[in-house]
Short mmCIF file of C-alpha atoms in Angstrom, two decimals:
data_model
loop_
_atom_site.label_atom_id
_atom_site.label_comp_id
_atom_site.label_asym_id
_atom_site.label_seq_id
_atom_site.Cartn_x
_atom_site.Cartn_y
_atom_site.Cartn_z
CA MET A 1378 70.25 182.24 86.87
CA ILE A 1379 68.73 185.40 85.41
CA GLY A 1380 68.94 188.19 87.94
CA ARG A 1381 65.82 189.40 89.67
CA LEU A 1382 64.31 192.80 89.02
CA VAL A 1383 63.54 193.81 92.58
CA ASP A 1384 62.20 197.32 92.05
CA PHE A 1385 58.68 197.97 90.89
CA PRO A 1386 58.77 199.51 87.38
CA ARG A 1387 59.13 203.24 87.71
CA ARG A 1388 55.84 204.12 86.04
CA PRO A 1389 53.75 205.96 87.05
CA HIS A 1390 56.34 208.64 87.69
CA HIS A 1391 54.24 211.28 89.46
CA PRO A 1392 54.13 211.47 93.27
CA LEU A 1393 51.08 209.22 93.34
CA ASP A 1394 51.36 205.51 92.93
CA ILE A 1395 49.06 202.61 92.25
CA LEU A 1396 47.32 201.25 95.29
CA GLY A 1397 49.08 198.06 96.29
CA ILE A 1398 50.53 195.46 93.97
CA PRO A 1399 48.03 192.97 92.57
CA MET A 1400 48.59 189.25 92.72
CA SER A 1401 50.80 188.64 89.70
CA PHE A 1402 50.06 185.74 87.36
CA ALA A 1403 53.80 185.08 87.54
CA SER A 1404 53.98 184.70 91.32
CA PRO A 1405 54.14 181.52 93.43
CA LEU A 1406 50.97 182.50 95.29
CA PHE A 1407 48.98 182.66 92.06
CA LEU A 1408 50.59 179.75 90.22
CA TRP A 1409 50.57 177.20 93.02
CA PHE A 1410 47.59 178.21 95.15
CA PHE A 1411 45.08 180.67 93.71
CA MET A 1412 44.90 179.41 90.12
CA PRO A 1413 44.72 175.67 90.99
CA ALA A 1414 42.09 176.27 93.67
CA THR A 1415 39.93 178.40 91.38
CA LEU A 1416 40.14 176.00 88.45
CA ALA A 1417 39.51 173.00 90.69
CA ALA A 1418 36.32 174.65 91.92
CA CYS A 1419 35.26 175.46 88.35
CA TRP A 1420 35.86 171.90 87.20
CA SER A 1421 34.51 170.00 90.20
CA LEU A 1422 31.29 171.93 90.82
CA PRO A 1423 28.29 171.67 88.46
CA ALA A 1424 28.64 173.85 85.38
CA ARG A 1425 25.82 176.14 86.51
CA HIS A 1426 28.05 177.37 89.37
CA ARG A 1427 30.99 178.37 87.16
CA ASP A 1428 30.06 182.06 86.92
CA ALA A 1429 29.61 182.33 90.69
CA VAL A 1430 33.00 180.69 91.30
CA VAL A 1431 34.74 183.02 88.85
CA ALA A 1432 32.97 186.08 90.29
CA ALA A 1433 33.93 185.21 93.87
CA ALA A 1434 37.51 184.35 92.95
CA SER A 1435 37.80 187.58 90.97
CA LEU A 1436 36.71 189.71 93.92
CA VAL A 1437 39.24 187.93 96.14
CA PHE A 1438 41.92 188.50 93.50
CA TYR A 1439 41.11 192.21 93.24
CA THR A 1440 40.82 192.73 96.99
CA TRP A 1441 44.30 191.24 97.42
CA GLY A 1442 45.83 194.23 95.64
CA ALA A 1443 43.22 196.96 95.99
CA GLY A 1444 42.07 196.42 99.56
CA PRO A 1445 39.30 198.87 100.51
CA TYR A 1446 39.23 200.24 96.96
CA THR A 1447 37.28 197.12 96.06
CA LEU A 1448 34.32 199.14 97.33
CA LEU A 1449 34.91 201.60 94.46
CA LEU A 1450 34.77 198.73 91.98
CA LEU A 1451 31.59 197.38 93.58
CA ALA A 1452 29.99 200.84 93.54
CA ALA A 1453 30.76 201.16 89.83
CA VAL A 1454 29.35 197.67 89.26
CA ALA A 1455 26.13 198.60 91.09
CA VAL A 1456 25.66 201.85 89.14
CA ASN A 1457 26.18 200.25 85.74
CA TYR A 1458 24.17 197.14 86.56
CA GLY A 1459 21.24 199.34 87.56
CA ALA A 1460 21.69 201.51 84.48
CA GLY A 1461 21.61 198.43 82.27
CA LEU A 1462 18.36 197.25 83.85
CA ALA A 1463 16.83 200.69 83.34
CA LEU A 1464 17.97 200.89 79.71
CA GLY A 1465 16.53 197.44 79.04
CA SER A 1466 13.27 198.13 80.84
CA PRO A 1467 10.05 198.02 78.77
CA ARG A 1468 8.95 201.19 80.58
CA LEU A 1469 11.66 203.20 78.83
CA ARG A 1470 11.38 201.50 75.46
CA ASP A 1471 9.32 204.31 73.95
CA ARG A 1472 10.97 207.13 75.92
CA PRO A 1473 14.20 207.97 74.06
CA GLY A 1474 14.84 211.05 76.17
CA ALA A 1475 14.70 209.08 79.41
CA ARG A 1476 16.94 206.35 77.98
CA ARG A 1477 19.45 208.93 76.83
CA GLY A 1478 19.39 210.47 80.30
CA VAL A 1479 20.14 207.11 81.93
CA LEU A 1480 23.01 206.52 79.51
CA LEU A 1481 24.51 209.96 80.12
CA ALA A 1482 24.19 209.58 83.88
CA ALA A 1483 25.91 206.17 83.91
CA ALA A 1484 28.61 207.23 81.45
CA GLY A 1485 29.11 210.46 83.39
CA TRP A 1486 29.62 208.47 86.59
CA ASP A 1487 32.16 206.17 84.91
CA VAL A 1488 34.12 209.03 83.38
CA ALA A 1489 34.01 210.98 86.65
CA VAL A 1490 35.38 208.03 88.63
CA LEU A 1491 38.25 207.66 86.16
CA ALA A 1492 38.88 211.41 86.04
CA VAL A 1493 38.99 211.86 89.81
CA TRP A 1494 41.13 208.88 90.69
CA LYS A 1495 43.48 208.98 87.72
CA TYR A 1496 43.70 212.61 86.62
CA ALA A 1497 42.90 214.85 89.61
CA GLY A 1498 46.49 214.84 90.82
CA PHE A 1499 47.85 215.62 87.35
CA ALA A 1500 45.37 218.47 86.89
CA GLY A 1501 46.23 219.82 90.34
CA ARG A 1502 49.94 219.85 89.54
CA GLN A 1503 49.33 221.79 86.32
CA VAL A 1504 47.20 224.37 88.13
CA ASP A 1505 49.86 224.69 90.85
CA ALA A 1506 52.61 225.14 88.26
CA LEU A 1507 50.57 227.80 86.42
CA ALA A 1508 49.78 229.63 89.66
CA GLY A 1509 53.46 229.60 90.58
CA ALA A 1510 54.44 230.95 87.17
CA LEU A 1511 51.93 233.79 87.55
CA GLY A 1512 53.19 234.63 91.02
CA LEU A 1513 49.98 233.56 92.72
CA GLY A 1514 51.60 231.13 95.14
CA HIS A 1515 50.92 227.45 95.43
CA THR A 1516 47.55 225.72 95.21
CA PRO A 1517 46.50 222.47 96.91
CA ILE A 1518 47.24 219.24 95.04
CA VAL A 1519 44.97 216.25 95.46
CA ALA A 1520 46.96 213.12 96.34
CA LEU A 1521 45.01 209.95 95.52
CA ALA A 1522 46.33 206.44 95.06
CA LEU A 1523 45.48 204.93 91.68
CA PRO A 1524 43.20 201.89 92.08
CA ILE A 1525 44.56 199.00 90.05
CA GLY A 1526 42.78 198.22 86.80
CA ILE A 1527 40.57 201.33 86.93
CA SER A 1528 41.13 202.16 83.25
CA PHE A 1529 40.12 198.67 82.20
CA PHE A 1530 37.01 198.20 84.31
CA THR A 1531 35.83 201.72 83.44
CA PHE A 1532 36.01 200.89 79.73
CA HIS A 1533 34.15 197.62 80.37
CA HIS A 1534 31.35 199.52 82.09
CA LEU A 1535 31.15 202.15 79.36
CA SER A 1536 30.95 199.55 76.59
CA TYR A 1537 28.23 197.68 78.51
CA VAL A 1538 25.85 200.62 78.97
CA VAL A 1539 26.45 201.83 75.40
CA ASP A 1540 25.82 198.34 73.96
CA VAL A 1541 22.58 198.01 75.92
CA TYR A 1542 21.51 201.52 74.93
CA ARG A 1543 22.18 200.77 71.26
CA GLY A 1544 20.21 197.53 71.50
CA SER A 1545 23.14 195.43 70.29
CA THR A 1546 22.75 193.20 73.35
CA PRO A 1547 20.11 192.80 76.08
CA ALA A 1548 20.77 193.94 79.63
CA GLN A 1549 22.26 191.36 82.00
CA ARG A 1550 19.70 190.64 84.72
CA SER A 1551 21.83 188.34 86.84
CA PRO A 1552 24.07 190.32 89.22
CA VAL A 1553 26.40 187.32 89.54
CA ARG A 1554 26.92 187.12 85.80
CA PHE A 1555 27.42 190.87 85.57
CA VAL A 1556 30.11 190.75 88.26
CA THR A 1557 31.67 187.82 86.39
CA TYR A 1558 31.91 189.95 83.25
CA ILE A 1559 33.28 193.08 84.91
CA ALA A 1560 35.59 191.53 87.51
CA MET A 1561 36.78 188.39 85.68
CA PHE A 1562 40.27 188.06 87.15
CA PRO A 1563 42.14 186.97 83.98
CA GLN A 1564 41.46 190.33 82.31
CA LEU A 1565 40.44 192.65 85.17
CA VAL A 1566 43.78 194.36 85.79
CA ALA A 1567 45.39 194.60 82.34
CA GLY A 1568 42.93 193.40 79.71
CA PRO A 1569 42.20 192.50 77.03
CA ILE A 1570 39.28 194.91 77.05
CA VAL A 1571 36.25 192.65 76.63
CA ARG A 1572 33.15 194.36 75.30
CA TYR A 1573 29.95 192.95 76.71
CA HIS A 1574 28.48 191.70 73.44
CA GLU A 1575 31.65 189.65 72.89
CA ILE A 1576 31.07 187.55 75.99
CA ALA A 1577 27.33 187.86 76.77
CA GLY A 1578 26.51 184.52 75.15
CA GLN A 1579 29.14 182.73 77.25
CA LEU A 1580 27.76 183.86 80.61
CA GLY A 1581 25.53 181.17 82.06
CA ASP A 1582 26.54 178.67 79.37
CA VAL A 1583 26.47 175.20 80.98
CA ARG A 1584 27.92 173.32 78.01
CA ARG A 1585 31.38 172.38 79.20
CA ASP A 1586 34.28 170.33 77.91
CA ARG A 1587 36.60 170.52 80.89
CA LEU A 1588 39.42 168.47 79.40
CA GLY A 1589 39.14 170.36 76.12
CA ASP A 1590 39.25 173.67 77.99
CA LEU A 1591 42.40 172.57 79.84
CA ALA A 1592 44.05 171.29 76.66
CA ALA A 1593 43.34 174.59 74.88
CA GLY A 1594 44.08 176.97 77.73
CA PHE A 1595 47.12 175.64 79.57
CA PRO A 1596 49.61 175.75 76.65
CA ARG A 1597 48.48 179.31 75.92
CA PHE A 1598 48.98 180.24 79.57
CA ALA A 1599 52.40 178.57 79.55
CA LEU A 1600 53.43 180.59 76.49
CA GLY A 1601 52.51 183.82 78.23
CA LEU A 1602 54.34 182.80 81.41
CA ALA A 1603 57.50 182.12 79.42
CA LYS A 1604 57.24 185.43 77.56
CA LYS A 1605 56.91 187.30 80.82
CA VAL A 1606 59.39 185.52 83.08
CA VAL A 1607 62.04 184.32 80.63
CA VAL A 1608 62.09 187.24 78.19
CA ALA A 1609 60.49 190.43 79.54
CA ASP A 1610 61.91 190.17 83.05
CA SER A 1611 65.37 189.47 81.64
CA LEU A 1612 65.30 192.62 79.52
CA ALA A 1613 63.81 194.90 82.19
CA PRO A 1614 67.09 195.54 84.09
CA VAL A 1615 68.83 196.51 80.85
CA ALA A 1616 66.10 198.98 79.88
CA ASP A 1617 65.86 200.40 83.40
CA ALA A 1618 69.62 200.90 83.67
CA ALA A 1619 69.78 202.70 80.31
CA PHE A 1620 66.82 204.99 80.95
CA ALA A 1621 68.26 205.86 84.36
CA GLN A 1622 71.16 207.50 82.48
CA ALA A 1623 68.96 209.42 80.04
CA GLY A 1624 69.16 212.65 82.02
CA GLY A 1625 72.96 212.70 81.80
CA GLN A 1626 75.59 212.21 79.12
CA ILE A 1627 74.27 208.94 77.77
CA THR A 1628 76.18 207.45 74.84
CA THR A 1629 74.56 206.47 71.55
CA PRO A 1630 75.18 202.70 72.01
CA THR A 1631 73.66 202.86 75.49
CA ALA A 1632 70.62 204.79 74.25
CA TRP A 1633 69.92 202.37 71.39
CA LEU A 1634 70.39 199.34 73.61
CA GLY A 1635 68.01 200.77 76.22
CA ALA A 1636 65.36 201.78 73.68
CA SER A 1637 65.53 198.41 71.92
CA ALA A 1638 65.43 196.50 75.21
CA TYR A 1639 62.35 198.40 76.32
CA ALA A 1640 60.58 197.88 72.98
CA LEU A 1641 61.12 194.14 73.36
CA GLN A 1642 60.31 194.16 77.08
CA ILE A 1643 56.95 195.89 76.74
CA TYR A 1644 55.91 193.63 73.87
CA PHE A 1645 56.82 190.36 75.56
CA ASP A 1646 55.49 191.59 78.91
CA PHE A 1647 52.12 192.78 77.66
CA SER A 1648 51.54 190.12 75.02
CA GLY A 1649 52.63 187.56 77.62
CA TYR A 1650 49.98 188.87 80.01
CA SER A 1651 47.38 188.71 77.25
CA ASP A 1652 48.35 185.12 76.42
CA MET A 1653 48.03 184.19 80.09
CA ALA A 1654 44.65 185.95 80.33
CA VAL A 1655 43.31 184.20 77.24
CA GLY A 1656 44.66 180.87 78.49
CA LEU A 1657 43.15 181.32 81.96
CA GLY A 1658 39.83 182.29 80.43
CA ALA A 1659 39.88 179.20 78.21
CA MET A 1660 40.62 176.91 81.17
CA ALA A 1661 37.58 178.38 82.93
CA GLY A 1662 35.45 177.94 79.82
CA PHE A 1663 35.53 181.50 78.44
CA ARG A 1664 36.84 182.65 75.08
CA LEU A 1665 38.43 186.08 75.42
CA PRO A 1666 39.35 188.23 72.40
CA GLU A 1667 42.86 188.30 71.00
CA ASN A 1668 44.95 191.33 71.86
CA PHE A 1669 48.11 190.99 69.70
CA ASP A 1670 48.88 189.90 66.17
CA ARG A 1671 52.65 190.23 65.74
CA PRO A 1672 52.63 194.06 65.84
CA TYR A 1673 56.32 194.49 65.06
CA THR A 1674 55.73 193.01 61.60
CA ALA A 1675 53.46 195.95 60.70
CA TYR A 1676 54.10 197.73 57.39
CA SER A 1677 52.77 201.06 58.72
CA VAL A 1678 51.81 202.68 62.00
CA THR A 1679 48.19 202.26 60.92
CA ASP A 1680 48.82 198.54 60.57
CA PHE A 1681 50.65 198.54 63.90
CA TRP A 1682 47.49 199.70 65.67
CA ARG A 1683 45.54 196.91 64.00
CA ARG A 1684 47.95 194.49 65.67
CA TRP A 1685 48.95 196.10 69.01
CA HIS A 1686 46.51 196.08 71.95
CA MET A 1687 43.77 195.29 69.46
CA SER A 1688 40.98 195.34 72.04
CA LEU A 1689 41.85 198.95 72.97
CA SER A 1690 42.05 199.98 69.30
CA ARG A 1691 38.64 198.47 68.61
CA TRP A 1692 37.17 200.14 71.70
CA PHE A 1693 38.33 203.60 70.66
CA ARG A 1694 37.20 202.97 67.08
CA ASP A 1695 33.66 201.92 68.03
CA TYR A 1696 33.00 204.19 71.00
CA VAL A 1697 34.96 207.35 70.16
CA TYR A 1698 36.21 207.54 66.56
CA ILE A 1699 33.01 206.49 64.78
CA PRO A 1700 30.70 208.57 67.06
CA LEU A 1701 32.92 211.59 66.34
CA GLY A 1702 32.24 211.05 62.66
CA GLY A 1703 35.05 208.67 61.73
CA ASN A 1704 36.26 209.29 58.21
CA ARG A 1705 32.98 210.91 57.18
CA GLY A 1706 32.87 214.62 56.52
CA GLY A 1707 36.12 215.09 54.63
CA ALA A 1708 39.82 214.82 55.31
CA PRO A 1709 40.22 217.66 57.87
CA ARG A 1710 37.52 216.18 60.10
CA THR A 1711 39.03 212.73 59.79
CA TYR A 1712 42.45 214.04 60.84
CA ARG A 1713 40.89 215.89 63.77
CA ASN A 1714 39.15 212.69 64.88
CA LEU A 1715 42.36 210.68 64.65
CA LEU A 1716 44.30 213.20 66.74
CA THR A 1717 41.50 213.35 69.31
CA VAL A 1718 41.35 209.57 69.62
CA PHE A 1719 45.09 209.20 70.06
CA ALA A 1720 45.32 212.07 72.51
CA LEU A 1721 42.72 210.22 74.60
CA CYS A 1722 44.57 206.95 74.02
CA GLY A 1723 47.76 208.50 75.37
CA LEU A 1724 46.03 209.92 78.44
CA TRP A 1725 44.26 206.61 79.02
CA HIS A 1726 47.68 205.08 79.62
CA GLY A 1727 48.61 207.64 82.24
CA ALA A 1728 48.19 211.17 83.54
CA ASP A 1729 51.41 212.76 82.34
CA TRP A 1730 52.68 214.89 79.46
CA THR A 1731 54.82 212.03 78.17
CA PHE A 1732 51.74 209.88 77.58
CA LEU A 1733 49.89 212.74 75.87
CA VAL A 1734 52.87 213.45 73.61
CA TRP A 1735 53.17 209.73 72.81
CA GLY A 1736 49.49 209.58 71.84
CA LEU A 1737 49.67 212.72 69.70
CA TYR A 1738 52.86 211.40 68.08
CA HIS A 1739 51.04 208.27 66.93
CA GLY A 1740 48.02 210.28 65.87
CA ALA A 1741 50.22 212.57 63.78
CA LEU A 1742 51.90 209.56 62.17
CA LEU A 1743 48.51 208.14 61.18
CA VAL A 1744 47.52 211.48 59.67
CA ALA A 1745 50.81 211.65 57.75
CA GLU A 1746 50.34 208.10 56.44
CA ARG A 1747 46.89 208.97 55.13
CA LEU A 1748 48.24 212.07 53.43
CA LEU A 1749 51.05 210.07 51.79
CA GLY A 1750 49.01 206.96 51.04
CA TRP A 1751 51.27 204.81 53.23
CA ASP A 1752 48.38 203.36 55.22
CA ARG A 1753 47.79 200.86 52.41
CA PRO A 1754 49.88 197.67 51.97
CA PRO A 1755 52.97 198.07 49.77
CA ALA A 1756 52.82 196.33 46.41
CA ALA A 1757 56.46 195.23 46.10
CA ALA A 1758 58.27 192.84 48.42
CA TRP A 1759 61.28 195.17 48.78
CA ALA A 1760 58.96 198.03 49.68
CA ALA A 1761 57.32 195.88 52.36
CA VAL A 1762 60.72 195.19 53.94
CA LEU A 1763 61.66 198.88 53.94
CA ARG A 1764 58.28 199.96 55.24
CA ARG A 1765 58.40 197.38 58.01
CA GLY A 1766 61.82 198.60 59.13
CA ALA A 1767 60.73 202.24 59.03
CA THR A 1768 57.58 201.46 61.01
CA LEU A 1769 59.51 199.61 63.69
CA LEU A 1770 61.93 202.54 64.00
CA LEU A 1771 59.04 204.99 64.44
CA VAL A 1772 57.43 202.74 67.06
CA VAL A 1773 60.70 202.45 69.02
CA VAL A 1774 61.03 206.26 69.02
CA GLY A 1775 57.53 206.44 70.46
CA TRP A 1776 58.39 203.91 73.17
CA VAL A 1777 61.21 206.19 74.34
CA VAL A 1778 58.69 208.95 75.08
CA PHE A 1779 56.28 206.45 76.63
CA ARG A 1780 58.93 205.02 78.97
CA ALA A 1781 60.75 208.22 79.93
CA GLU A 1782 60.15 209.79 83.33
CA SER A 1783 59.76 213.25 81.79
CA MET A 1784 59.93 214.99 78.45
CA PRO A 1785 63.49 216.33 79.10
CA GLU A 1786 64.58 212.74 79.79
CA ALA A 1787 62.90 211.60 76.56
CA TRP A 1788 64.63 214.35 74.54
CA GLY A 1789 67.96 213.41 76.09
CA MET A 1790 67.49 209.79 75.10
CA LEU A 1791 66.39 210.67 71.57
CA ARG A 1792 69.26 213.12 71.06
CA ALA A 1793 71.72 210.42 72.04
CA MET A 1794 70.07 207.97 69.64
CA PHE A 1795 70.20 210.29 66.63
CA THR A 1796 73.28 212.40 67.39
CA TRP A 1797 76.43 210.32 67.56
CA ARG A 1798 77.87 210.21 71.06
CA PRO A 1799 80.72 207.71 71.08
CA GLY A 1800 81.73 205.74 74.09
CA GLU A 1801 81.30 202.42 75.80
CA LEU A 1802 78.19 201.31 77.59
CA ASP A 1803 77.56 202.97 80.92
CA GLU A 1804 78.96 200.77 83.69
CA PHE A 1805 75.53 200.10 85.21
CA VAL A 1806 74.10 199.22 81.80
CA ALA A 1807 77.09 197.00 81.07
CA TYR A 1808 76.57 195.23 84.39
CA ALA A 1809 72.87 194.69 83.64
CA ALA A 1810 73.59 193.55 80.08
CA ASN A 1811 75.34 190.33 81.05
CA ARG A 1812 75.87 187.47 78.63
CA GLN A 1813 72.69 185.61 79.51
CA ARG A 1814 70.49 188.66 79.13
CA MET A 1815 72.12 189.50 75.81
CA LEU A 1816 71.37 185.99 74.58
CA VAL A 1817 67.73 186.53 75.54
CA PHE A 1818 67.85 189.95 73.83
CA ALA A 1819 69.22 188.39 70.62
CA ALA A 1820 66.62 185.61 70.68
CA ALA A 1821 63.76 188.08 71.25
CA LEU A 1822 65.05 190.29 68.45
CA ALA A 1823 65.21 187.28 66.13
CA VAL A 1824 61.60 186.38 66.93
CA VAL A 1825 60.50 189.92 66.16
CA ALA A 1826 62.49 189.93 62.90
CA LEU A 1827 60.79 186.79 61.56
CA PRO A 1828 58.65 187.28 58.45
CA ALA A 1829 55.00 188.04 59.03
CA GLY A 1830 52.94 184.94 59.72
CA PRO A 1831 50.37 183.52 62.08
CA ALA A 1832 50.56 184.67 65.68
CA LEU A 1833 51.97 181.97 67.95
CA GLY A 1834 49.31 182.31 70.66
CA PRO A 1835 46.25 181.38 68.56
CA LEU A 1836 48.32 178.72 66.76
CA ILE A 1837 49.14 177.06 70.08
CA GLU A 1838 45.58 177.28 71.38
CA THR A 1839 43.56 176.15 68.37
CA GLY A 1840 46.05 175.25 65.63
CA ARG A 1841 46.16 171.86 63.96
CA GLY A 1842 48.99 170.02 62.30
CA PRO A 1843 52.55 169.10 63.28
CA ALA A 1844 53.75 172.69 63.85
CA ALA A 1845 50.96 173.42 66.33
CA ARG A 1846 51.51 170.13 68.18
CA VAL A 1847 55.26 170.74 68.48
CA ALA A 1848 54.66 174.30 69.72
CA ARG A 1849 52.16 173.10 72.33
CA ALA A 1850 54.55 170.41 73.56
CA ALA A 1851 57.46 172.87 73.71
CA VAL A 1852 55.67 175.46 75.84
CA THR A 1853 54.02 172.83 78.06
CA TRP A 1854 57.00 170.59 78.79
CA VAL A 1855 59.98 172.92 78.34
CA ALA A 1856 59.06 176.60 78.61
CA ALA A 1857 56.54 176.30 81.47
CA PRO A 1858 58.80 174.24 83.79
CA TYR A 1859 61.75 176.55 83.17
CA ALA A 1860 59.61 179.63 83.83
CA ALA A 1861 58.28 177.98 87.00
CA MET A 1862 61.86 177.45 88.18
CA LEU A 1863 62.57 181.15 87.69
CA VAL A 1864 59.41 182.07 89.57
CA ALA A 1865 60.41 179.78 92.44
CA ALA A 1866 63.79 181.56 92.53
CA GLY A 1867 62.03 184.92 92.81
CA THR A 1868 62.74 186.04 89.23
CA PHE A 1869 59.55 187.90 88.41
CA SER A 1870 58.15 191.42 88.56
CA PRO A 1871 54.72 193.04 88.19
CA PHE A 1872 53.35 193.35 84.68
CA LEU A 1873 53.94 196.77 83.11
CA TYR A 1874 50.27 197.27 82.26
CA TYR A 1875 49.26 196.82 85.90
CA GLN A 1876 50.13 200.52 86.11
CA PHE A 1877 47.53 201.70 83.60
#
C-alpha cells in the first residue's frame, strides 16, 4: 500500500497558516456522505430547487473548514450582490460617474479584504525587518489566519462587478443564484476561476438530463480522484523529503529527483482537483470551464500559460493585462504590462518573496520569448521537440522557487541541480522513494512525455468513439475503485491549491 502523507503540505511557510482544513474531495466524509447526499438532493427535488440545494450545500462545505470566517465570505457576497444591483439599476444608467463610483467602492472592498487577510502579515514582517536593520527596534506584526479560498472568491467577485459594469452581463437579482455562483463548492476553494458571464445562463436553468449529467460527470470526477490519490499523493513524500534537505549539502541526484517529483505532484494534484471540480459541476448540471490542457507539452513558456491554470491566465488577461494597455503602445509598455501581471500572479499565489520571484521569473521569460520570437510555434518537428524540452526545464526550475520555503533554500536546490554534487540519495529521500512510488513516478513521467494531443479530461467527459469509451470505462471501473481503497486506508492529503 502506498504510504500516507500525514503532514499538511508545508506551504504557506510564514508563521500564519490557513484557517482550518477544508473538506477534501478525496476524503471519506466527502466521498461517502457529503457528495452523495448533495447529488441525491439535486436529482430528487424539482429542477427549480437545484440552485438552492447547491448554495446551501456550498455554505455547509465552506463552514466545515472556515468556521466563523464564513461570515467574511457572506459579507463579501452581500457587498458585491448589492453593488451588482446598483450597477444594473436604471437610475444609474445615465450617470457614468455614479456607476464608476459603485464599481470602485466594490472593487476596493474586495481588494482590501484580500490585502488585509492575505498580505498584512507579510507587509508587517517586511516593515519589522527594515526597522530592525535601521536600528529602530521591532514593530508589531499582524497575525491573521488565512481564510480558505479567499483568493478564488475575491476574483469571482471582482469579475462579477466588472462584467456588470461593462454591460457584458446583467446583474443577478436572485440572492440564492448569486450565492450559488460565488460559493459553488466544486470550485470555491481551488477553482477553476469561473467568471460570471461564463455561468450566468446556467443559473436557474430547469432543463435537466440527470442521467446524462451523471454519465458525463462521474468519469471525469473519477479521473481527478485517481490523479490526486494514486499519483500526486504518492509523489508528495518524495518531493517533501528532497526539499527538506535543500538547506544542507543536498546531492545533485537528490535535487533533480525532488524537483521532478514536485513538478509532477503539483500538476497531477491541481489538474486532478480541476477534473473533480468539473465532474462535480457536471453531475449537478453545471458546465465549468476547463483549467488544464496538457501544459507540459508546451513549446514555450507563453504556450505553457495558455495551458496551465487557464482560468487564472484568462482572468489576468481580461481584467489586468488588457486594461493596462496589453500589447498596445509599443514593446516597452507591453513588457512592463507582462512583468506587472506576473508579479501580481506570483503574489496571488502567496505572500512571500519566493512567490514574487517565481512570478517575475515567468514574466521575464515571456518578455525574452517575445524579444527572440520564441513565443510562436516552431516550424520544424525537431525544433518542436527541443523547444518542448527546454520549456519543461524552465518550468521545473520555476517550480523549485515556488516550492522552496525561502529563497536561500531555493538557491541551494538550484545550485545542486546545476553544479555537480556526486553522492547517493539522502537516506530520507531514499526511504520515501520506494519501489512503488518510483513506479508511479515513471508512469507519471511517461504520461507527461507523450506527444501533444487532446487532453484526457474533456475526452472522457464528452468524447466519442472507442478511445473515449475505453477511457471512461477504465477510470470508472478500475481507477475510481482503486483510489477509493486508498482513501479508505487513509492515503490522502489536502490539495496543494487549498493553500492559495
